[in-house]
GROMACS .gro file of C-alpha atoms in nm:
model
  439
    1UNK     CA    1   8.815  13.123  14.077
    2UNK     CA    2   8.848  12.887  14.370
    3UNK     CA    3   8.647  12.549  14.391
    4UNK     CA    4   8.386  12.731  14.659
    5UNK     CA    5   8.316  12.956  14.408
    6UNK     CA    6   8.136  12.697  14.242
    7UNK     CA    7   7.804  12.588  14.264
    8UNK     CA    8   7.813  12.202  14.338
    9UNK     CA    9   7.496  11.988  14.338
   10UNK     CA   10   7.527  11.645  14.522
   11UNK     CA   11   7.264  11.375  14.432
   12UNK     CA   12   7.125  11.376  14.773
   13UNK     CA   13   7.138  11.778  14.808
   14UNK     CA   14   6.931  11.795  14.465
   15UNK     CA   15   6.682  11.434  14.536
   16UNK     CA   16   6.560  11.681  14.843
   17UNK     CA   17   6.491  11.982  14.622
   18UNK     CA   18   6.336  11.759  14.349
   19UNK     CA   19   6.125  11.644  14.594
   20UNK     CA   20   6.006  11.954  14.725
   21UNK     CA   21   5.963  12.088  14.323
   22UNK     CA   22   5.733  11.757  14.289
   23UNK     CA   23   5.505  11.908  14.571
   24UNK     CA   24   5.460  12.191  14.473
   25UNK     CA   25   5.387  12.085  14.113
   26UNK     CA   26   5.140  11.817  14.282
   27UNK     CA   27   4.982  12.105  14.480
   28UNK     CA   28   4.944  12.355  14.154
   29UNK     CA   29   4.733  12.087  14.010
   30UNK     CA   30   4.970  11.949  13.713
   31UNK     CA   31   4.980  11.567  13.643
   32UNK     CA   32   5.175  11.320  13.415
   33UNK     CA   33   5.193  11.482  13.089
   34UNK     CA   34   5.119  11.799  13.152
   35UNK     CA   35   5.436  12.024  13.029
   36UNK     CA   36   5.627  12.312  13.268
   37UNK     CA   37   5.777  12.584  13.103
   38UNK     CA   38   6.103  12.707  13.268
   39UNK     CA   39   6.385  12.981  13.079
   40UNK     CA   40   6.655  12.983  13.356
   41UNK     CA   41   7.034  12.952  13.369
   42UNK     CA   42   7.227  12.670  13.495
   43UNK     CA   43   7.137  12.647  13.843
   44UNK     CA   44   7.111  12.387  14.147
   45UNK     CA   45   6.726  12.500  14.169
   46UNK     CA   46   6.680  12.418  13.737
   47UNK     CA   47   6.850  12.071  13.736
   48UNK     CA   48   6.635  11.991  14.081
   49UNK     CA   49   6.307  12.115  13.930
   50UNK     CA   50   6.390  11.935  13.579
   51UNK     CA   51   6.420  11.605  13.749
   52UNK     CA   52   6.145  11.660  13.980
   53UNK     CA   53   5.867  11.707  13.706
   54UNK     CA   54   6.045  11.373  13.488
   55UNK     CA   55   6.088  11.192  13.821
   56UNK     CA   56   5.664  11.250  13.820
   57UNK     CA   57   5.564  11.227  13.492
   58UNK     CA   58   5.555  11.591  13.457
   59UNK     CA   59   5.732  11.717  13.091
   60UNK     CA   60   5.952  12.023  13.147
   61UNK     CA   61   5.989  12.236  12.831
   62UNK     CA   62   6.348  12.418  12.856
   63UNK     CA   63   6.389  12.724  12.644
   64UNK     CA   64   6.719  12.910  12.626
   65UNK     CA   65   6.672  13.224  12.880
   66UNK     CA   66   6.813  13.460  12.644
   67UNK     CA   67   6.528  13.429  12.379
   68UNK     CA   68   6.394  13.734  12.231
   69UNK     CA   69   6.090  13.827  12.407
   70UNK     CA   70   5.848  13.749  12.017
   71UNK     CA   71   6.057  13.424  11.999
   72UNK     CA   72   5.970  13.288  12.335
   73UNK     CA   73   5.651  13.391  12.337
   74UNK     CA   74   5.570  13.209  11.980
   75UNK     CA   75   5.740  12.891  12.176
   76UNK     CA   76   5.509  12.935  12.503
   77UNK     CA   77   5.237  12.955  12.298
   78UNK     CA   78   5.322  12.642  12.076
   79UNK     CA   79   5.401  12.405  12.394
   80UNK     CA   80   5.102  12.531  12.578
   81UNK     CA   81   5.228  12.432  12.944
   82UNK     CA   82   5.040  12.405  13.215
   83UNK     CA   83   5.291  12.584  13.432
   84UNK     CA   84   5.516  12.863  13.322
   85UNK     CA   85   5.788  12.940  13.577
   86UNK     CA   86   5.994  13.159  13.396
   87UNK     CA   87   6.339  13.209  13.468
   88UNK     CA   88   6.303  13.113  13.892
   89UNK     CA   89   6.247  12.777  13.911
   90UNK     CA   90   6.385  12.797  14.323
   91UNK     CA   91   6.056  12.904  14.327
   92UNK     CA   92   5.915  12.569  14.341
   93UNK     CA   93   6.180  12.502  14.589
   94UNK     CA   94   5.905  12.470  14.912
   95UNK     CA   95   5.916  12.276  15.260
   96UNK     CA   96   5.649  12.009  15.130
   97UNK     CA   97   5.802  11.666  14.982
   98UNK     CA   98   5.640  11.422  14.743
   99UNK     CA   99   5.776  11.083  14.618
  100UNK     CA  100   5.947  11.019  14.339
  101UNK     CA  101   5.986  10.734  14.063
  102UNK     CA  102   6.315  10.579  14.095
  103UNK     CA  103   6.382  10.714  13.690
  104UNK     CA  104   6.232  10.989  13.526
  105UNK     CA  105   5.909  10.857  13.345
  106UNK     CA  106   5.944  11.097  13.071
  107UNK     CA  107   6.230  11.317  12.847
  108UNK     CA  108   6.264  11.726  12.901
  109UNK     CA  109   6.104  11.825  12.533
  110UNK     CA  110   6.332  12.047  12.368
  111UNK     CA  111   6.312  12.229  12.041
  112UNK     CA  112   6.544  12.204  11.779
  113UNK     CA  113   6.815  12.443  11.728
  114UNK     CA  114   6.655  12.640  11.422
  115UNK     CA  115   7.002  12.595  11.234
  116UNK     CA  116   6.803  12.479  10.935
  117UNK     CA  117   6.432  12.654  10.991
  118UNK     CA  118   6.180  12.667  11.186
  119UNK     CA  119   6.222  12.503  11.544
  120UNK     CA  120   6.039  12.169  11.632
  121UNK     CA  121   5.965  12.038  11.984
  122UNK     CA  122   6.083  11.692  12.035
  123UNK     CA  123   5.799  11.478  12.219
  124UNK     CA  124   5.861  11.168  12.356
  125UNK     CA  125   5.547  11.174  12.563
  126UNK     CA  126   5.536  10.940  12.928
  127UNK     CA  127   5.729  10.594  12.884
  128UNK     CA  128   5.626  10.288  13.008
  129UNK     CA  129   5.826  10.161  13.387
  130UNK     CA  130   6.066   9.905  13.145
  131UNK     CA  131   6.115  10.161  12.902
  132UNK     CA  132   6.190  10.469  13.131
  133UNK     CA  133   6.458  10.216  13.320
  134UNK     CA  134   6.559  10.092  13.007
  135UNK     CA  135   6.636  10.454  12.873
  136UNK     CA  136   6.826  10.584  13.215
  137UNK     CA  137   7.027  10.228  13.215
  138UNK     CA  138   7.155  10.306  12.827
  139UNK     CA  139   7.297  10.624  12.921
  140UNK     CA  140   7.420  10.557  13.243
  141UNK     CA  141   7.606  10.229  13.149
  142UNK     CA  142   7.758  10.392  12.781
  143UNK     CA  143   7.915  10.662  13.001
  144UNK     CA  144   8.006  10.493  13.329
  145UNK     CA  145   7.868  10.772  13.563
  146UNK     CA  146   7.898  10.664  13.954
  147UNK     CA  147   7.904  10.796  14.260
  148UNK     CA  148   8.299  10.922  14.196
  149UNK     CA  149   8.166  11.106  13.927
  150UNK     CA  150   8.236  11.505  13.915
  151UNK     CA  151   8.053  11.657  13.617
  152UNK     CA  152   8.180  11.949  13.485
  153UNK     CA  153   7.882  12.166  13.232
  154UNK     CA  154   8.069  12.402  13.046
  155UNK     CA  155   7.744  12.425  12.794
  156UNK     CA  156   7.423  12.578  12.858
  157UNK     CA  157   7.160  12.328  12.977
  158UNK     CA  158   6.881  12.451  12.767
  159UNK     CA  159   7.030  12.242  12.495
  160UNK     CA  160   6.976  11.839  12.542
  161UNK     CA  161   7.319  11.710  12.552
  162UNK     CA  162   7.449  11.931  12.840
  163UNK     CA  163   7.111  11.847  13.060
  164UNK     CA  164   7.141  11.495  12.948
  165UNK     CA  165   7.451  11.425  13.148
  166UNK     CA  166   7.425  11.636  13.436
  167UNK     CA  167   7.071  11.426  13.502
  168UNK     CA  168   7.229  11.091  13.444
  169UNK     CA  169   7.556  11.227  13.688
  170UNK     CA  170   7.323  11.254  13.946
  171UNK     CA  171   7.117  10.960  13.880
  172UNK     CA  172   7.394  10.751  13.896
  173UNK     CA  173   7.449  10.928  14.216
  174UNK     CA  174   7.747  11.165  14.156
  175UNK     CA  175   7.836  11.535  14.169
  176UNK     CA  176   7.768  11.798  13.895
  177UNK     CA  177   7.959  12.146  13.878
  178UNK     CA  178   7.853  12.453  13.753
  179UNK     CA  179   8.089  12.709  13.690
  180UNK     CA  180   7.826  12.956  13.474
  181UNK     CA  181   7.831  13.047  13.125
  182UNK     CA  182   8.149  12.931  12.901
  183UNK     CA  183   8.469  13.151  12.970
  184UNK     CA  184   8.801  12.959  12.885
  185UNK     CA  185   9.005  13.151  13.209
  186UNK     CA  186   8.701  13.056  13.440
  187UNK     CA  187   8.637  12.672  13.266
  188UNK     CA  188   9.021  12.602  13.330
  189UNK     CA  189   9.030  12.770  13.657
  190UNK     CA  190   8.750  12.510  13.792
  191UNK     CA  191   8.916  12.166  13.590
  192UNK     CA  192   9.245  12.315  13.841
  193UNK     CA  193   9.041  12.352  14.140
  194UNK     CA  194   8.809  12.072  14.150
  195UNK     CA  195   8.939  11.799  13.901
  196UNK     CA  196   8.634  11.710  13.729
  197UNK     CA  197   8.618  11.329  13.587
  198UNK     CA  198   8.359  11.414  13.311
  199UNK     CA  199   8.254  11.651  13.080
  200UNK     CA  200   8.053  11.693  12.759
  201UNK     CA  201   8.171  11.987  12.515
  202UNK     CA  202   8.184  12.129  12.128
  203UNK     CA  203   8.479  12.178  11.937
  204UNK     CA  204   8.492  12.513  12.042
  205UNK     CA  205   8.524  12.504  12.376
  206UNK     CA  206   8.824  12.267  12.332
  207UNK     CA  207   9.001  12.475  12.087
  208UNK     CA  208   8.994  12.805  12.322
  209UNK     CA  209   9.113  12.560  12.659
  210UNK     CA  210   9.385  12.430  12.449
  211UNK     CA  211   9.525  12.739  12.345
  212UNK     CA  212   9.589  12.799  12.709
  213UNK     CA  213   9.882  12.632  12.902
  214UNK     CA  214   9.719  12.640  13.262
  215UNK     CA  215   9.462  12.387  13.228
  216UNK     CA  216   9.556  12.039  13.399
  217UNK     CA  217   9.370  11.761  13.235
  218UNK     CA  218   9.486  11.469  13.446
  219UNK     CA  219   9.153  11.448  13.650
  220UNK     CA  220   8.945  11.307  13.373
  221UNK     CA  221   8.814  10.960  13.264
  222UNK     CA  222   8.553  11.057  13.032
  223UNK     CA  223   8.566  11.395  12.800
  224UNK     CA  224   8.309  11.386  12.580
  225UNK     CA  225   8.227  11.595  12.219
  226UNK     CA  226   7.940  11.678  12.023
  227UNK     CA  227   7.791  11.931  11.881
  228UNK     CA  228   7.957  11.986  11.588
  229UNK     CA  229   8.259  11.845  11.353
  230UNK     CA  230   8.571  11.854  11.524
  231UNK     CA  231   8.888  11.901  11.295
  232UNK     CA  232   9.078  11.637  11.265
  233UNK     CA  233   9.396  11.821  11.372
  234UNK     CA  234   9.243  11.954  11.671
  235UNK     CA  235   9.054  11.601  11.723
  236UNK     CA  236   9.445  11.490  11.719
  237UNK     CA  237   9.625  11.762  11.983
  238UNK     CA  238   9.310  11.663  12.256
  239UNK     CA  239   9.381  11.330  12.227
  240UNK     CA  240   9.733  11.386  12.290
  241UNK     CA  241   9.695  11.613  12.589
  242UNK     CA  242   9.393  11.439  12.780
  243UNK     CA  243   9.479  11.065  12.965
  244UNK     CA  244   9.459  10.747  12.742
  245UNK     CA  245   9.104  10.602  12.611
  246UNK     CA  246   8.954  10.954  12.785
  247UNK     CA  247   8.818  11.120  12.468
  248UNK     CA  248   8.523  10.979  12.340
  249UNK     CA  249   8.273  11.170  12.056
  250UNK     CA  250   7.896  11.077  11.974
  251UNK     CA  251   7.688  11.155  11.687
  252UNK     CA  252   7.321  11.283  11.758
  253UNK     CA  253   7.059  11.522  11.756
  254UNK     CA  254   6.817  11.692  11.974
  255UNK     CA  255   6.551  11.433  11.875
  256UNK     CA  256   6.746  11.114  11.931
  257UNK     CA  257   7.166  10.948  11.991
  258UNK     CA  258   7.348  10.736  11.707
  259UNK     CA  259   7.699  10.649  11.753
  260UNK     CA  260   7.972  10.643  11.986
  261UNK     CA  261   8.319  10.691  11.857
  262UNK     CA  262   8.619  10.527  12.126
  263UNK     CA  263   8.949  10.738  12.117
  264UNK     CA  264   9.092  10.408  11.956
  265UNK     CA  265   8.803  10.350  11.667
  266UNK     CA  266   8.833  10.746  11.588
  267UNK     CA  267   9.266  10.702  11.510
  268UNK     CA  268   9.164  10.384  11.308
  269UNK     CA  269   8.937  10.562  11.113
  270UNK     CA  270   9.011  10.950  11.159
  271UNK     CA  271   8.724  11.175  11.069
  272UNK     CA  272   8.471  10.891  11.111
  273UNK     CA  273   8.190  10.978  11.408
  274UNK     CA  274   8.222  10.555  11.553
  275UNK     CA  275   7.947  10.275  11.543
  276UNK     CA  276   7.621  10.288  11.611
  277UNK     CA  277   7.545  10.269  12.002
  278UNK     CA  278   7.401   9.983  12.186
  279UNK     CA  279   7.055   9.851  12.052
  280UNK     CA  280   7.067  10.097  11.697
  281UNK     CA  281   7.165  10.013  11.352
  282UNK     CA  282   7.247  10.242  11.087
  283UNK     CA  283   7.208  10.257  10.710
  284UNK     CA  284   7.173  10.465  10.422
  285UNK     CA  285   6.879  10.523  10.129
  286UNK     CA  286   6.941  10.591   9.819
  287UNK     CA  287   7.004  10.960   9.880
  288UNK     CA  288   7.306  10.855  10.095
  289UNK     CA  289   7.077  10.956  10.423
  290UNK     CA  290   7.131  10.819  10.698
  291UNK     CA  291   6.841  10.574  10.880
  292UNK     CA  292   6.877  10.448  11.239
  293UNK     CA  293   6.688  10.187  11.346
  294UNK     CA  294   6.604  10.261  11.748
  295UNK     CA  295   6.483  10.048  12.053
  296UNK     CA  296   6.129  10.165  12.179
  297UNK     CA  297   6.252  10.413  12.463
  298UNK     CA  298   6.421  10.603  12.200
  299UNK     CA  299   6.111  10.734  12.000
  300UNK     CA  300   6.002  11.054  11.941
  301UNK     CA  301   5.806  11.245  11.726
  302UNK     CA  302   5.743  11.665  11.672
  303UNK     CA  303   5.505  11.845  11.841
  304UNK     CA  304   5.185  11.851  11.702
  305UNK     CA  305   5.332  11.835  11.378
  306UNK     CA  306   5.234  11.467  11.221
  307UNK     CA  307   5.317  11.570  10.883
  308UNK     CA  308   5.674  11.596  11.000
  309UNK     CA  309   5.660  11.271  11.235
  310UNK     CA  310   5.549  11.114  10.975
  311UNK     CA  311   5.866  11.228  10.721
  312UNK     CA  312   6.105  11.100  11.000
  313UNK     CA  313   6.015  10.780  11.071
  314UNK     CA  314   5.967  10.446  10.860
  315UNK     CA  315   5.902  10.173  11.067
  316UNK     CA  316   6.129  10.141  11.389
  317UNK     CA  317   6.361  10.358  11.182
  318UNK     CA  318   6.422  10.762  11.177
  319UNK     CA  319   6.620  11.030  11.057
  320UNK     CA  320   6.689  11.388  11.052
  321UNK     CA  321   6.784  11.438  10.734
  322UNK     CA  322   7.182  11.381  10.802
  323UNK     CA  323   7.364  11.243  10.487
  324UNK     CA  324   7.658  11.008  10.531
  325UNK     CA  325   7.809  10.658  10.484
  326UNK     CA  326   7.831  10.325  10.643
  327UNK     CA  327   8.109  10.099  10.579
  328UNK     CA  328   8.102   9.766  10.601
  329UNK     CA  329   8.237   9.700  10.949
  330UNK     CA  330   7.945   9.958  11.102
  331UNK     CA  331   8.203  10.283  11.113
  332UNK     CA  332   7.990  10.575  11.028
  333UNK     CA  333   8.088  10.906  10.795
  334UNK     CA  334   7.906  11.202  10.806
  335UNK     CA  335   7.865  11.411  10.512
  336UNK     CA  336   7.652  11.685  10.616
  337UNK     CA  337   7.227  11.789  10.598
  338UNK     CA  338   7.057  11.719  10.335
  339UNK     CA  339   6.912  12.102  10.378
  340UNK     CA  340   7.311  12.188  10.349
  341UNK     CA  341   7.389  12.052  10.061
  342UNK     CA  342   7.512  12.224   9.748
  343UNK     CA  343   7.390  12.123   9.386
  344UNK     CA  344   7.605  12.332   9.115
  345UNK     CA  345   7.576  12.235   8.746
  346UNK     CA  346   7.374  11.910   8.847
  347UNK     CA  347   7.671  11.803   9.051
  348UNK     CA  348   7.609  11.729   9.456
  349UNK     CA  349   7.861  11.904   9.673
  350UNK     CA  350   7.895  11.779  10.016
  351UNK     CA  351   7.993  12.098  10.270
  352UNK     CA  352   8.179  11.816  10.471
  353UNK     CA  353   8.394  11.701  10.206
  354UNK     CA  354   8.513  12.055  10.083
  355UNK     CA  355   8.580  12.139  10.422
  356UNK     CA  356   8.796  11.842  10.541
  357UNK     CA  357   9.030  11.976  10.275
  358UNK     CA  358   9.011  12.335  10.375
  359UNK     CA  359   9.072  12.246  10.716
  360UNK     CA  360   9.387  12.041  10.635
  361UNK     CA  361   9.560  12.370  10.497
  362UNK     CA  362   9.819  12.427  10.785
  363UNK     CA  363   9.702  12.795  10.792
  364UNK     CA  364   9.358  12.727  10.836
  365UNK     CA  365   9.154  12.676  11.147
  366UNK     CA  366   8.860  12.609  11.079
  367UNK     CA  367   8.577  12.634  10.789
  368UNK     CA  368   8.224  12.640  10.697
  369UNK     CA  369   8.126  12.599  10.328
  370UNK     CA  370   7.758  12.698  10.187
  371UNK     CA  371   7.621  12.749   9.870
  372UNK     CA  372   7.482  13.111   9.696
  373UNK     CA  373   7.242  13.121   9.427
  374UNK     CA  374   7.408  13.153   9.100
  375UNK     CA  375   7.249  13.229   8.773
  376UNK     CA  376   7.445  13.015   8.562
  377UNK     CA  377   7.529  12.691   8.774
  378UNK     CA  378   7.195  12.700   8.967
  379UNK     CA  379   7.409  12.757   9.309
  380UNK     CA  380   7.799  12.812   9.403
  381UNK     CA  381   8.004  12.710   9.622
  382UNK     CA  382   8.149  12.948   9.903
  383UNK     CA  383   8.402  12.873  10.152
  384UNK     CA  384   8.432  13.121  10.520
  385UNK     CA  385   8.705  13.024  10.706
  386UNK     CA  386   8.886  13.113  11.047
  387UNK     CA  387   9.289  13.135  11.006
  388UNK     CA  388   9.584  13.303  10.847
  389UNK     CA  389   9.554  13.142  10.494
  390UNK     CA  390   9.597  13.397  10.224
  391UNK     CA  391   9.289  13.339   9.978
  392UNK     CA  392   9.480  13.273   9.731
  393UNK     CA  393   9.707  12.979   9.850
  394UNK     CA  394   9.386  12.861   9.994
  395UNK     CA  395   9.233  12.857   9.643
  396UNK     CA  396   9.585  12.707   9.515
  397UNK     CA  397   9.492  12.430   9.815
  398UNK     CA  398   9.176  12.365   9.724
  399UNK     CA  399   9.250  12.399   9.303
  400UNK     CA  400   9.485  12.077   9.378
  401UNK     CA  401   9.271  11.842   9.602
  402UNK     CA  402   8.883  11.960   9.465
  403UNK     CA  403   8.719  11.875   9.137
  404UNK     CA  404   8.632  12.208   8.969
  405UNK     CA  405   8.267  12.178   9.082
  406UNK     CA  406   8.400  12.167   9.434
  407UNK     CA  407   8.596  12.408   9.447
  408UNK     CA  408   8.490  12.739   9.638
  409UNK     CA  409   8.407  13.041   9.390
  410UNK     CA  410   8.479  13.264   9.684
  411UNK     CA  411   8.678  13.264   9.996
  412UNK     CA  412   8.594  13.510  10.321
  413UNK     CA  413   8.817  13.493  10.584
  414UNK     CA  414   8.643  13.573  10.940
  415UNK     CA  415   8.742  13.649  11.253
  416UNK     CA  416   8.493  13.356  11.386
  417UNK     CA  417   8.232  13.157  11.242
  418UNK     CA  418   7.849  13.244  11.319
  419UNK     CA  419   7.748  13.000  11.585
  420UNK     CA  420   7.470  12.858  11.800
  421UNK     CA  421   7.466  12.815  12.181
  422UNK     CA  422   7.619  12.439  12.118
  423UNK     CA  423   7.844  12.516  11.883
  424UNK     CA  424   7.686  12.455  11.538
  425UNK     CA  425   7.785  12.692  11.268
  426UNK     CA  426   7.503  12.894  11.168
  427UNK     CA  427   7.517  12.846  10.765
  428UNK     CA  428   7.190  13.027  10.739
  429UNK     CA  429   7.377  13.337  10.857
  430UNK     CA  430   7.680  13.323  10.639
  431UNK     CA  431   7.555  13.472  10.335
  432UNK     CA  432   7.490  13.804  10.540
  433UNK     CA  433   7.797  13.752  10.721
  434UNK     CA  434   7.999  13.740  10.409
  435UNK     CA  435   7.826  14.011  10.200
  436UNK     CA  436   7.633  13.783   9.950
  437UNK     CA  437   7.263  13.770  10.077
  438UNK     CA  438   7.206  13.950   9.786
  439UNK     CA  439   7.379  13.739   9.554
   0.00000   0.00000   0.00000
């Protein structure tokens, strides 16, 4: 791959095409609130249209284009858009122009990854002028984007992170990349060619673009993960090969962004996920979940489900059901879902906890602990894991750093873990995976 191989969108190529998505949009009778459906890959044409429906009040709905057929369809019919455009949005592309807001007025709604359940579309309906500025200013300053800027999406935009900082790139007025879907040879093949400054990935994607010696990381200022847990050791080798102060991490959800973890906060407190960002606060209940207290362009609630709004929120507070600590200095620990966690014998088991010590064995690469109903303890813990590790050195491992009800019952060693789109391990999926859905 050479740098003309990929597609670059300038903020002034893409304010055009936004414009000219806004017309037409205007034209097929839509208005502020109504919601566009669009399925499409990463294109020029799908960031353009995306910001032209915010930039007018208009609330695109993106769905992953490789949904089965019954899947999208149930989706379609949940967000009932006024527009569907399918998987061409350059089809809005015409030769009329309409103005734009300065800021988008509103947030793409996604839907929730369906790690857990059932998927929920995220609403945050039309903000007010102060708020939408207020929003685009957060995100812009916590990040630095500029005009210098060269974005580099190695995930798909479908999912809100990704999307999130390829808009604010080109708000801020710089350059986003798109190289197509994740392929380590092709992602390190465009960081040579066209020394991006910024990028958002998972854990995963880092892991396969270390374990290749061509990539030349000196172009960056800002690389930044989410997504998913990031092992400590390979939190430790990134750090090492990217530029000082370059690696940053963040701790959010489709619904709504907590903390921001500094390269120098995460080696004073390794495994941590920061402080909470700019304008938030963060606490725990009694349950050890955690609460974030939000500024007003930060709401949300589901989609026509109130029942579930109303479960999330307390006040100017909300959560999605992540457990965790905060210390007394603001540094934040996760400790997984509350939907993940494990209760044998009475005793709460943490998937987090077991696997930071999995993941320290030197043979081990990674892990993903669930639990298994079990007739006697009520569930049991079960450990997959990627690596060479015999299981029974592992179970030695764990036998010497676990309490008893800890401890995995059973260890499956897999070629990879079961994983969404962005990275998140599937745990739903691991029974089957592993042979125990019947257990």
């Amino acid at each position: 791959m050479t740098g003309a191989d990929v597609p670059r969108v300038t903020a002034a190529g893409s304010e055009r095409d936004q414009r000219r998505a806004a017309a037409t949009l205007a034209d097929g009778g839509l208005r502020p609130g109504d919601r566009l459906l669009v399925s499409a890959a990463a294109s020029p044409a799908l960031l353009a249209v995306v910001l032209g429906a915010l930039r007018t009040g208009i609330v695109p709905v993106v769905l992953d284009p490789g949904l089965p057929a019954a899947e999208r369809a149930a989706l379609a019919e949940d967000a009932d858009p006024a527009l569907d455009v399918g998987a061409d949005p350059a089809a809005l592309l015409g030769t009329a122009e309409a103005d734009l807001a300065d800021v988008p007025l509103a947030r793409p709604m996604h839907y929730t990854s369906g790690t857990t359940g059932r998927r929920k579309g995220v609403w945050s309906g039309i903000r007010a002028e102060d708020d939408a500025r207020a929003l685009v200013a957060e995100e812009i300053e916590l990040w630095g984007f500029g005009p210098a800027d060269r974005h580099l999406v190695l995930s798909p935009l479908h999912h809100s992170a990704p999307l999130r900082f390829a808009i604010h790139t080109l708000l801020a007025g710089g350059e986003v990349l798109l190289p197509g879907p994740f392929d380590a040879a092709r992602a390190a093949a465009a960081i040579s060619a066209l020394a991006p400054t910024t990028t958002f990935c998972v854990p995963t994607h880092l892991q396969r673009l270390l374990a290749r010696s061509d990539v030349d990381w000196s172009s960056f200022r800002r690389l930044v993960h989410a997504g998913a847990p990031c092992p400590a050791p390979l939190k430790r080798v990134v750090l090492e090969a990217l530029p000082s102060g370059s690696v940053w991490e963040f701790y959010g959800s489709t619904e709504a962004q907590f903390t921001v973890c500094s390269p120098d906060d995460w080696l004073a407190r390794p495994g941590s996920v920061g402080r909470a960002r700019p304008g938030r606060r963060l606490e725990t209940d009694g349950r050890g979940q955690l609460w974030c207290a939000v500024p007003p362009w930060a709401r949300f609630e589901y989609w026509r489900a109130p029942e579930k709004t109303a479960a999330a929120w307390r006040g100017d507070r909300v959560t999605v059901g992540d457990l965790g600590r905060v210390d007394d200095d603001g540094t934040v620990w996760l400790d997984g879902r509350r939907e993940d966690l494990v209760i044998s014998g009475g005793v709460n088991v943490y998937p987090a906890e077991v696997e930071a010590v999995l993941d320290a064995h030197p043979d081990v690469v990674e892990s993903a602990v669930f639990g298994v109903p079990d007739d006697e303890w009520g569930q049991r813990v079960v450990a997959a894991y990627v690596g060479a590790a015999d299981p029974g050195d592992l179970r030695s491992w764990s036998r010497e750093r676990l309490a008893p009800a800890k401890r995995p019952k059973s260890l499956h060693r897999l070629a990879d873990l079961p994983r969404t789109s962005t990275g998140k391990v599937r745990r739903l999926d691991l029974p089957v995976v592993v042979g125990l859905d019947g257990a």
